[in-house]
PDB file of C-alpha atoms (C1' of nucleotides) in Angstrom:
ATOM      1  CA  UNK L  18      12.742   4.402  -0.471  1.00  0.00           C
ATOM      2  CA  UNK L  19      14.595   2.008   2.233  1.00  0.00           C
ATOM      3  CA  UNK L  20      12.043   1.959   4.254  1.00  0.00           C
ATOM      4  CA  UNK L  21       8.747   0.994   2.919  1.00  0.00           C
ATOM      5  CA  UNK L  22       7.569   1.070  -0.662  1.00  0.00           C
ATOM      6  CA  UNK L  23       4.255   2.163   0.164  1.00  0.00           C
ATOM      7  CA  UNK L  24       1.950   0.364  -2.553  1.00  0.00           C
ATOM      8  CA  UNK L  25      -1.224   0.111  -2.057  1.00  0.00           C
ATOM      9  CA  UNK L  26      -2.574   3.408  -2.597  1.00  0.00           C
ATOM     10  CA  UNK L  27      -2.938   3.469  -6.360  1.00  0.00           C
ATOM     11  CA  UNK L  28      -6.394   2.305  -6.743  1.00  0.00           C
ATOM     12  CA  UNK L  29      -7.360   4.857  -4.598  1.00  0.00           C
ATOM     13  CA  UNK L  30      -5.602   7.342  -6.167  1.00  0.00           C
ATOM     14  CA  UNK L  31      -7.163   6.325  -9.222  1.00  0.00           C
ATOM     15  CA  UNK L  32     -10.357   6.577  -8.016  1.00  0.00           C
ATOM     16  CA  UNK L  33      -9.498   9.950  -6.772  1.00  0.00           C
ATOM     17  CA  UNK L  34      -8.217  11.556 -10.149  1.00  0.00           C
ATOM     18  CA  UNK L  35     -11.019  10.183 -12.053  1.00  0.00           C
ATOM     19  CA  UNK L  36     -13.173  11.547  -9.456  1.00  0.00           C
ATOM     20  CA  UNK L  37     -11.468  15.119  -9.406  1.00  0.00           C
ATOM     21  CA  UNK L  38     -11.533  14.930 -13.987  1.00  0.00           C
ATOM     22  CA  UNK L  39     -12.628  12.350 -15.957  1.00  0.00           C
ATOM     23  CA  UNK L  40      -9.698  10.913 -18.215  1.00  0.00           C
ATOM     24  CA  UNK L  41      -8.355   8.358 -20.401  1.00  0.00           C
ATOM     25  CA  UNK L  42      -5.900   6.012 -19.436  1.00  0.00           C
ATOM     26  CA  UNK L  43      -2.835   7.966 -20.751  1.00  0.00           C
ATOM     27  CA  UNK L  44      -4.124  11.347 -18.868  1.00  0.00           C
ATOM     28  CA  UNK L  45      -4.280   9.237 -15.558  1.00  0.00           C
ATOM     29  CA  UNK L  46      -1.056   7.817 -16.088  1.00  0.00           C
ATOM     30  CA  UNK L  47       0.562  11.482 -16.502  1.00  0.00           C
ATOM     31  CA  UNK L  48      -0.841  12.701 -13.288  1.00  0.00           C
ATOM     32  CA  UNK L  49       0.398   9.285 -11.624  1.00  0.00           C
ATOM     33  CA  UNK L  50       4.213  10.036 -12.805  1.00  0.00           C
ATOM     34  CA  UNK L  51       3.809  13.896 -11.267  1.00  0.00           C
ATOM     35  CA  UNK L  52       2.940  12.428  -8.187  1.00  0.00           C
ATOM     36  CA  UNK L  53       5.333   9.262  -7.980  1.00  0.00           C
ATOM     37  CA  UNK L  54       8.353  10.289  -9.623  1.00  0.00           C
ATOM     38  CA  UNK L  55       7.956   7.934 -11.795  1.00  0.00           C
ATOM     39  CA  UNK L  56       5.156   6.581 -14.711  1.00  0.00           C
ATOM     40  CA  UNK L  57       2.959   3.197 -14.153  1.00  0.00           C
ATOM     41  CA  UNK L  58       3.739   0.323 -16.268  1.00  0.00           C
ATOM     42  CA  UNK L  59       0.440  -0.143 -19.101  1.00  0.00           C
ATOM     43  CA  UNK L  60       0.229  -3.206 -16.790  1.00  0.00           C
ATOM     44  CA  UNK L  61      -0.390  -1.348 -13.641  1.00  0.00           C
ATOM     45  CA  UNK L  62      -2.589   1.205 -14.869  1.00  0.00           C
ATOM     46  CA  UNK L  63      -5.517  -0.905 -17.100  1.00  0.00           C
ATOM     47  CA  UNK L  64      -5.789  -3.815 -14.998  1.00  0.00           C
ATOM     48  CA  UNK L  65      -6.282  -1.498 -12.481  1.00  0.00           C
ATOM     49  CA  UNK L  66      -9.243   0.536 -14.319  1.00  0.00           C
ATOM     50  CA  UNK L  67     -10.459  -2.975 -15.546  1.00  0.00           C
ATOM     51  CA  UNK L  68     -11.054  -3.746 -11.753  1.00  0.00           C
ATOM     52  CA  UNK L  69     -12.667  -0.765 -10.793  1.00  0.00           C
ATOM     53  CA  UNK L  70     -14.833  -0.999 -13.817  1.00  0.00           C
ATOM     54  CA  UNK L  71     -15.388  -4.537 -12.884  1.00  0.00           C
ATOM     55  CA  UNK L  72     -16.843  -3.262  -9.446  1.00  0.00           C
ATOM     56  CA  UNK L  73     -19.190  -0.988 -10.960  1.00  0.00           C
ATOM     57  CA  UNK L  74     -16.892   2.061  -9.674  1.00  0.00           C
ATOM     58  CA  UNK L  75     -16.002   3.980 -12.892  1.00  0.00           C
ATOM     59  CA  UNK L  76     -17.497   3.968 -16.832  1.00  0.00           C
ATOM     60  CA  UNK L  77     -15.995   4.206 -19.426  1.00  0.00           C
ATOM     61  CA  UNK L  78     -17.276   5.927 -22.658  1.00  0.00           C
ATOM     62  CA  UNK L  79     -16.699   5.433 -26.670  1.00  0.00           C
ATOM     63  CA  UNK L  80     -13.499   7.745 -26.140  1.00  0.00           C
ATOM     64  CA  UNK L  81     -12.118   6.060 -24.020  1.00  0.00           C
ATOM     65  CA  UNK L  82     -12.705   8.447 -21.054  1.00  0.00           C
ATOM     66  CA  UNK L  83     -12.930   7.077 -17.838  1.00  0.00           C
ATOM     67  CA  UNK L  84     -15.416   8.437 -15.216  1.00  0.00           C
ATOM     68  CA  UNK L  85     -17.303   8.003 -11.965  1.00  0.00           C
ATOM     69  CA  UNK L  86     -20.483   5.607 -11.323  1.00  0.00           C
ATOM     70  CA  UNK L  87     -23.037   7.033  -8.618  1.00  0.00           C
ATOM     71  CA  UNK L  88     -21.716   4.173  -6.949  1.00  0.00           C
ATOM     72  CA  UNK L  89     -17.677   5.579  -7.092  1.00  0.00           C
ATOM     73  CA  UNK L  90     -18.354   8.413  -5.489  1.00  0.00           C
ATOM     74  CA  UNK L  91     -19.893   7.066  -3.066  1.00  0.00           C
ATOM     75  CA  UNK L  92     -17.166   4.585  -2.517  1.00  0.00           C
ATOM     76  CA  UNK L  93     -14.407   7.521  -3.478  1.00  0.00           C
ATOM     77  CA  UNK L  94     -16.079   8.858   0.047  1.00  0.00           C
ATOM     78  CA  UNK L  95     -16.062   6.023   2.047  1.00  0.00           C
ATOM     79  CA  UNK L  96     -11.959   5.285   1.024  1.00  0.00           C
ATOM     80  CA  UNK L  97     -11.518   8.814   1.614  1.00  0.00           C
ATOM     81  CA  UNK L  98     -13.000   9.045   5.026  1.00  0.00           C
ATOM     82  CA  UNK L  99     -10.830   5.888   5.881  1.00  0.00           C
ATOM     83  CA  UNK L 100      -7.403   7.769   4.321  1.00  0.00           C
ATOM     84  CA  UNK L 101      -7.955  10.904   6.231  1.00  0.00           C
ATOM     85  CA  UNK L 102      -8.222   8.739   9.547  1.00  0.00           C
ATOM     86  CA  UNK L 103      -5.498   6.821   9.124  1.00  0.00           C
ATOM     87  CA  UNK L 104      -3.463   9.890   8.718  1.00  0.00           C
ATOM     88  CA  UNK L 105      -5.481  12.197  10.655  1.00  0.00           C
ATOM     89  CA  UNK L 106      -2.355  14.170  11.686  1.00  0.00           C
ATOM     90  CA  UNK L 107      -1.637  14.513   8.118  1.00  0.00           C
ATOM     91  CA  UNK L 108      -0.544  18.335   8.182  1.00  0.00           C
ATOM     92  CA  UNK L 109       1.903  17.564  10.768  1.00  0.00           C
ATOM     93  CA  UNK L 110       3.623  15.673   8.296  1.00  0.00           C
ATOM     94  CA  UNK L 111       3.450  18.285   5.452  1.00  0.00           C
ATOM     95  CA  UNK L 112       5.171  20.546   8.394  1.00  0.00           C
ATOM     96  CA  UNK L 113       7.729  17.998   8.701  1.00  0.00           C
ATOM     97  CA  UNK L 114       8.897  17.852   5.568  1.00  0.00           C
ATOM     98  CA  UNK L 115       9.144  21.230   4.325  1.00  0.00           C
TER      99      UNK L 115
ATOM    100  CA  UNK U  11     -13.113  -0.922   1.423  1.00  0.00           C
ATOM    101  CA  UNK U  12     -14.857  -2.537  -1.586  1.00  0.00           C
ATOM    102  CA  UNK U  13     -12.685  -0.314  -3.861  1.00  0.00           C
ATOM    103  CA  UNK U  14      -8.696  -0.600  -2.227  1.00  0.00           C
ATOM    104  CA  UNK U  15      -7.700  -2.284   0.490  1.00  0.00           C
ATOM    105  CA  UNK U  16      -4.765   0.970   0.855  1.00  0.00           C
ATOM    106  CA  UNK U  17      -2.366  -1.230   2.051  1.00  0.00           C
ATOM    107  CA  UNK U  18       1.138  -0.064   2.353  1.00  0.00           C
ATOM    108  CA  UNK U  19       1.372   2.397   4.191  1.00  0.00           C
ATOM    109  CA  UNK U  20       1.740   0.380   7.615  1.00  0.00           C
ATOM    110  CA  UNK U  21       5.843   0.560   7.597  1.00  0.00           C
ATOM    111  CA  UNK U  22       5.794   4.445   7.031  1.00  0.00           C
ATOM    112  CA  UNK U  23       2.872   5.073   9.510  1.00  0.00           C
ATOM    113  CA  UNK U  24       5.033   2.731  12.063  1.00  0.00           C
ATOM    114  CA  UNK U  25       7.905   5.221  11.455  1.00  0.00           C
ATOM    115  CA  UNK U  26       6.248   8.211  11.610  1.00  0.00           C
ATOM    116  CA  UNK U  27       4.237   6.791  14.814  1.00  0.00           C
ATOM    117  CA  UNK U  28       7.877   6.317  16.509  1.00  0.00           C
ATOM    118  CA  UNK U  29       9.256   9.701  15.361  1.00  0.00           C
ATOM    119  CA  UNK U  30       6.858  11.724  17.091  1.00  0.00           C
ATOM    120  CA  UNK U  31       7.343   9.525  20.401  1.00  0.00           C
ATOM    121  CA  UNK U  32       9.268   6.631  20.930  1.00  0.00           C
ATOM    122  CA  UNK U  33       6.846   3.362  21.749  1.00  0.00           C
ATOM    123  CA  UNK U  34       7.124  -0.476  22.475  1.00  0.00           C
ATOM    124  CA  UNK U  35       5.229  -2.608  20.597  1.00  0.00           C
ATOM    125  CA  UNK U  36       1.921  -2.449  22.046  1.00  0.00           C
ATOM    126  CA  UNK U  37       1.429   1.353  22.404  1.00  0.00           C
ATOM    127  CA  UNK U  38       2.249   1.326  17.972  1.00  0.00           C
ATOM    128  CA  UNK U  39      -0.763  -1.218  17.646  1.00  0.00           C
ATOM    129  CA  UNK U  40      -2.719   0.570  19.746  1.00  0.00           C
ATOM    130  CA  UNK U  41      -2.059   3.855  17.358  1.00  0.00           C
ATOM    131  CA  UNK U  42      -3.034   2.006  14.364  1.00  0.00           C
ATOM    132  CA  UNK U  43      -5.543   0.680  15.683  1.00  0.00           C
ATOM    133  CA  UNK U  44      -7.069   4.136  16.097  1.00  0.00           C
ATOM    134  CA  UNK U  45      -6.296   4.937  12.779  1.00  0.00           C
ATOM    135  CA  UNK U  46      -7.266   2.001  10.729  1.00  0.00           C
ATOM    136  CA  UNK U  47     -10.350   0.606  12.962  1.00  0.00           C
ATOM    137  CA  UNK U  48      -8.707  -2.858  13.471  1.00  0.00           C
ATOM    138  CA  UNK U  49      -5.944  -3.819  15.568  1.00  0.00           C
ATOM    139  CA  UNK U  50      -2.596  -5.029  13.582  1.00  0.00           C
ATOM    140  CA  UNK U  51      -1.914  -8.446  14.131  1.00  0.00           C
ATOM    141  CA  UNK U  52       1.517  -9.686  15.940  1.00  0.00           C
ATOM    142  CA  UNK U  53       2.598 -11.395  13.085  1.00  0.00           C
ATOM    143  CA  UNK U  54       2.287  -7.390  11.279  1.00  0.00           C
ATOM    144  CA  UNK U  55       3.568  -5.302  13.726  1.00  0.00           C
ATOM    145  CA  UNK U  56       6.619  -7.570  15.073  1.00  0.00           C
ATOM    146  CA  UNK U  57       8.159  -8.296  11.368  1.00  0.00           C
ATOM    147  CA  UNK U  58       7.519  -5.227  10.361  1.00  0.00           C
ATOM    148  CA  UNK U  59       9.448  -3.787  13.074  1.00  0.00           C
ATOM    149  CA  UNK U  60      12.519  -6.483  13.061  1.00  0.00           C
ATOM    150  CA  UNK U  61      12.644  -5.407   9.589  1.00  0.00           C
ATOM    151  CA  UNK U  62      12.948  -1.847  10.168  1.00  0.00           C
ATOM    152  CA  UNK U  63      15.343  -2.454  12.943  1.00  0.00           C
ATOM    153  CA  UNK U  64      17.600  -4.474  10.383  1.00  0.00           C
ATOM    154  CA  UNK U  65      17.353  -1.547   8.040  1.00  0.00           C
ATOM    155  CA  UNK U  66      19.082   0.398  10.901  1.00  0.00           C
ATOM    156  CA  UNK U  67      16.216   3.202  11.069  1.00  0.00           C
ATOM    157  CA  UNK U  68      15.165   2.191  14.446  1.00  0.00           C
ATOM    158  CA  UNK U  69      16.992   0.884  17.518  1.00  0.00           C
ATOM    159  CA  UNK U  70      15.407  -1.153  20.502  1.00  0.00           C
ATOM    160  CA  UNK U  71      16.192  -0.697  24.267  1.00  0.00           C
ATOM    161  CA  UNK U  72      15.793  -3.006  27.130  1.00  0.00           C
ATOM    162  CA  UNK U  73      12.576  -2.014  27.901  1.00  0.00           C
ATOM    163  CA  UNK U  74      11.548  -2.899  24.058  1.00  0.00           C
ATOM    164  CA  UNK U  75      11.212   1.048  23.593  1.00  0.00           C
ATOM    165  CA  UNK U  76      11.513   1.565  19.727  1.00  0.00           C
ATOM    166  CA  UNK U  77      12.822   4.739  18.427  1.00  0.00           C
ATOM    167  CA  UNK U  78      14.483   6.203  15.815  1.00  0.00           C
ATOM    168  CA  UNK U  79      18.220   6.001  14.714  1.00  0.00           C
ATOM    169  CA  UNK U  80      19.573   8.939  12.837  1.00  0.00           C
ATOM    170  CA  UNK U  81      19.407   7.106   9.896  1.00  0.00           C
ATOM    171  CA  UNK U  82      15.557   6.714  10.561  1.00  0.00           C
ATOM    172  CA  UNK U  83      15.254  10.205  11.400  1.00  0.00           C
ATOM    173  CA  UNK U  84      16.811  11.012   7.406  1.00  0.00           C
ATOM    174  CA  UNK U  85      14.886   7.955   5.817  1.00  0.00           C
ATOM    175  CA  UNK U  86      11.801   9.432   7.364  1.00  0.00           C
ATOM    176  CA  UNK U  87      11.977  12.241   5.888  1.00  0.00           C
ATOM    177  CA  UNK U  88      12.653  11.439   2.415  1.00  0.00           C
ATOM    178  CA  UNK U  89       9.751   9.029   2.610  1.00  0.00           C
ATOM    179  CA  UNK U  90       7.282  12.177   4.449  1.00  0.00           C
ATOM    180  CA  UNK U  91       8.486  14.028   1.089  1.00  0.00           C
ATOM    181  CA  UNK U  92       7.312  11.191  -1.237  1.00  0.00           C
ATOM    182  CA  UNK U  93       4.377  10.729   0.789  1.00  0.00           C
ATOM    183  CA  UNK U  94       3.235  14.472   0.574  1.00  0.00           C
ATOM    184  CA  UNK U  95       3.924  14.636  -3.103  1.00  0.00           C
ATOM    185  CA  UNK U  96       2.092  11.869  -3.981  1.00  0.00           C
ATOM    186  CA  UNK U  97      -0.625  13.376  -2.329  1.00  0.00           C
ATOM    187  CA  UNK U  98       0.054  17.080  -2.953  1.00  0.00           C
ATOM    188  CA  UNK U  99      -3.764  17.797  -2.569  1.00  0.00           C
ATOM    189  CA  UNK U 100      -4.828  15.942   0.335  1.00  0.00           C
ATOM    190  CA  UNK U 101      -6.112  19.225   1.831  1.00  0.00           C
ATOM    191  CA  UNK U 102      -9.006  18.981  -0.743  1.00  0.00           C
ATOM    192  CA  UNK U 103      -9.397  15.296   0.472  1.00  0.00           C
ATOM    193  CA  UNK U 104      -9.623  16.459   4.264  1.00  0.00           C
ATOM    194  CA  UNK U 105     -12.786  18.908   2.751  1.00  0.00           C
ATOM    195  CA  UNK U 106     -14.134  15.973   0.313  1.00  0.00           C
ATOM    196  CA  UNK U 107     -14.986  13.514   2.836  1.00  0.00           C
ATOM    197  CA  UNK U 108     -16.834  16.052   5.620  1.00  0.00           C
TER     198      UNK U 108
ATOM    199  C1'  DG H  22       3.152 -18.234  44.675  1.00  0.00           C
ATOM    200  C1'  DA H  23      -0.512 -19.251  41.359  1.00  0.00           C
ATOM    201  C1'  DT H  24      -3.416 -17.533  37.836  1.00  0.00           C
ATOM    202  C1'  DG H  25      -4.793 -14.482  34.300  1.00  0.00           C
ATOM    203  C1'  DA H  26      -3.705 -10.783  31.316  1.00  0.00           C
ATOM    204  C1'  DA H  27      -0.783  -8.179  28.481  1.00  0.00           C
ATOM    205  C1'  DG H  28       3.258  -7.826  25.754  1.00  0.00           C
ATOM    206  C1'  DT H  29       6.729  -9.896  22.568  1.00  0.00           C
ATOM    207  C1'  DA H  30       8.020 -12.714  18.933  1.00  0.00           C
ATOM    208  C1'  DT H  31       8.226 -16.266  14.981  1.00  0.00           C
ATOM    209  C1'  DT H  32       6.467 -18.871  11.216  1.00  0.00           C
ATOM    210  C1'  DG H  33       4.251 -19.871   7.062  1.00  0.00           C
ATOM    211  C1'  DG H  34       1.150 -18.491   4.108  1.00  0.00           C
ATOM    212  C1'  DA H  35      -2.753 -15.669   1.408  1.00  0.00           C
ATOM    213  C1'  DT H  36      -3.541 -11.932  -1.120  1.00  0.00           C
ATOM    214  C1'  DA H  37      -2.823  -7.349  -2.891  1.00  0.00           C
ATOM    215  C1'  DT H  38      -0.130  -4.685  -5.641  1.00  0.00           C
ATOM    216  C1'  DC H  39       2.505  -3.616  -9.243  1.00  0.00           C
ATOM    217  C1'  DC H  40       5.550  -4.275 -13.258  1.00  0.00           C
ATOM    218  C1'  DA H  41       7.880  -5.916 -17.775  1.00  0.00           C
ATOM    219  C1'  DA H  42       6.948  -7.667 -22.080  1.00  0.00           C
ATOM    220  C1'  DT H  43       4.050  -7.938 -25.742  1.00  0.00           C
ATOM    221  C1'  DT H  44       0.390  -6.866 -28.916  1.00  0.00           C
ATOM    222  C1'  DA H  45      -2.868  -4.138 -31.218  1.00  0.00           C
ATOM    223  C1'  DA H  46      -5.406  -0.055 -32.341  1.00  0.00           C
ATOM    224  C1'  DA H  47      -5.801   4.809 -33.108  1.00  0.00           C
ATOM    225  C1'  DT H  48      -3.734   9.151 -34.110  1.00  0.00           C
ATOM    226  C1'  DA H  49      -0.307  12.324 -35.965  1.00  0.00           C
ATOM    227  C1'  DA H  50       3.405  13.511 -38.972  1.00  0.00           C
ATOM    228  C1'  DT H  51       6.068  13.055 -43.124  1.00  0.00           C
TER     229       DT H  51
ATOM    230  C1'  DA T   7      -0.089   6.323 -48.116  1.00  0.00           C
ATOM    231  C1'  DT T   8       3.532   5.169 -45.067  1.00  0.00           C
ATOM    232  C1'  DT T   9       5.872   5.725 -40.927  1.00  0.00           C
ATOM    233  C1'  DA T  10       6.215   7.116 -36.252  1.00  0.00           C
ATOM    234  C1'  DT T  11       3.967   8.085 -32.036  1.00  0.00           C
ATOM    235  C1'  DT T  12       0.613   7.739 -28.726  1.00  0.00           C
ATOM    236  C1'  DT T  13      -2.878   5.177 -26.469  1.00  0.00           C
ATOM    237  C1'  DA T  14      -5.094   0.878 -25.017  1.00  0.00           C
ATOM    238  C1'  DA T  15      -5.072  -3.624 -23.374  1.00  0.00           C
ATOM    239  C1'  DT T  16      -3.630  -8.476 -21.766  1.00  0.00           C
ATOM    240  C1'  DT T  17      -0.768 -11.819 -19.622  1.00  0.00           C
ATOM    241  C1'  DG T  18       2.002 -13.932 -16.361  1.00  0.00           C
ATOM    242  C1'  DG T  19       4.668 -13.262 -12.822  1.00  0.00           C
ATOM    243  C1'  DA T  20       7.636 -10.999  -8.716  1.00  0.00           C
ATOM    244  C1'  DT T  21       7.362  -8.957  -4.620  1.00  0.00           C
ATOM    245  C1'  DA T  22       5.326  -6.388  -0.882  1.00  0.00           C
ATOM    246  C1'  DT T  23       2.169  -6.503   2.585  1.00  0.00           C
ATOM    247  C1'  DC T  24      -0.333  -8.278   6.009  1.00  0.00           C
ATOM    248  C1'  DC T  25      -2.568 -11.812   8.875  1.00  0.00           C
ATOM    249  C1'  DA T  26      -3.788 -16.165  11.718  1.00  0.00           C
ATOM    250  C1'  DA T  27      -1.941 -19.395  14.610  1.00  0.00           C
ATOM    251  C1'  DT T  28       1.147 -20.442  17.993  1.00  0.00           C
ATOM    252  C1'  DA T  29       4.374 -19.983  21.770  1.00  0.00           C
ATOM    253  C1'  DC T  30       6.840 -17.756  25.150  1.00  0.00           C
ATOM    254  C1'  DT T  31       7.774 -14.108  28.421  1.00  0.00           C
ATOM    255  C1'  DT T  32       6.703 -10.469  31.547  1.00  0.00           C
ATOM    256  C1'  DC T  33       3.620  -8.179  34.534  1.00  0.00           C
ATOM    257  C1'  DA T  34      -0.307  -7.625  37.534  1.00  0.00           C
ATOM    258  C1'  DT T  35      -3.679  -9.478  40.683  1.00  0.00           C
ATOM    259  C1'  DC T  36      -5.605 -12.591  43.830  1.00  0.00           C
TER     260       DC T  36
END
DNA sequence: GATGAAGTATTGGATATCCAATTAAATAAT
DNA sequence: ATTATTTAATTGGATATCCAATACTTCATC
């Protein structure tokens, strides 16, 4: 991309694919690379899951498998809220680039 | 946010603000503004916009009217596509968080 | 024409975000 | 059992991203 790398949305993302299935750290990292292109570096993806488990946001059981705190959803909601008002016009751009 | 601060995104929303209708400086902060909450600060819009204008995907008139170059109008695109693939189901986001 | 408000711009950070390299553990395959 | 593969995790940066502070210019209003 020349324009803008557009970081920043991987946490949330995260948060949102846990949310959608609960899933170990390899599973997230496939759906990641479907969506990017291209597969998070080990050092993107568990210091990342280390954080959100840090803020209470996810568990994380004897498997391994990573899931959803009462208080993730709620905070999935509130970061999804603020992602579907930033880009409110959101089908426009699925439109555009068809 | 407590979860992700979704940074990021500000250089493609600035493009995609200034594809659908050219703007000066102002009128793009006061479009994220309604998107985000808070205002952008100078010292974010104004770089961000000398940067893109070095990148040759927007030109600047007299008037300090930003818009598009052709090369902004491709380079848009290809970052709409990456942006809609990486979130391929933001449909089911739009129904999550109503 | 003077004053205030709005717009434009730069600078120098602070922090968020992500990765490469490395290690170790668990699992599968031979 | 040994080897190869997959998964998990940490560390220490590199860079992207954004902001606060400041200054200057243009425009509107009195």
């Amino acid at each position: 991309m020349a324009c803008c790398e557009m970081k920043g949305y991987l946490t949330y993302l995260i948060l949102w694919i846990i949310g959608k299935k609960s899933s170990n750290g390899a599973e997230i990292g496939r759906e990641l690379e479907k969506r990017r292109g291209t597969a998070p570096s080990p050092g993107t993806i568990y210091p990342a899951l280390k954080d959100l488990r840090n803020k209470g946001l996810i568990d994380v059981d004897d498997d391994k498998n990573y899931s959803l705190t009462a208080e993730g959803k709620k905070e999935l909601s509130i970061a999804c809220k603020f992602f579907c008002n930033i880009f409110y016009d959101v089908e426009e751009m699925i439109k555009h680039c068809k």
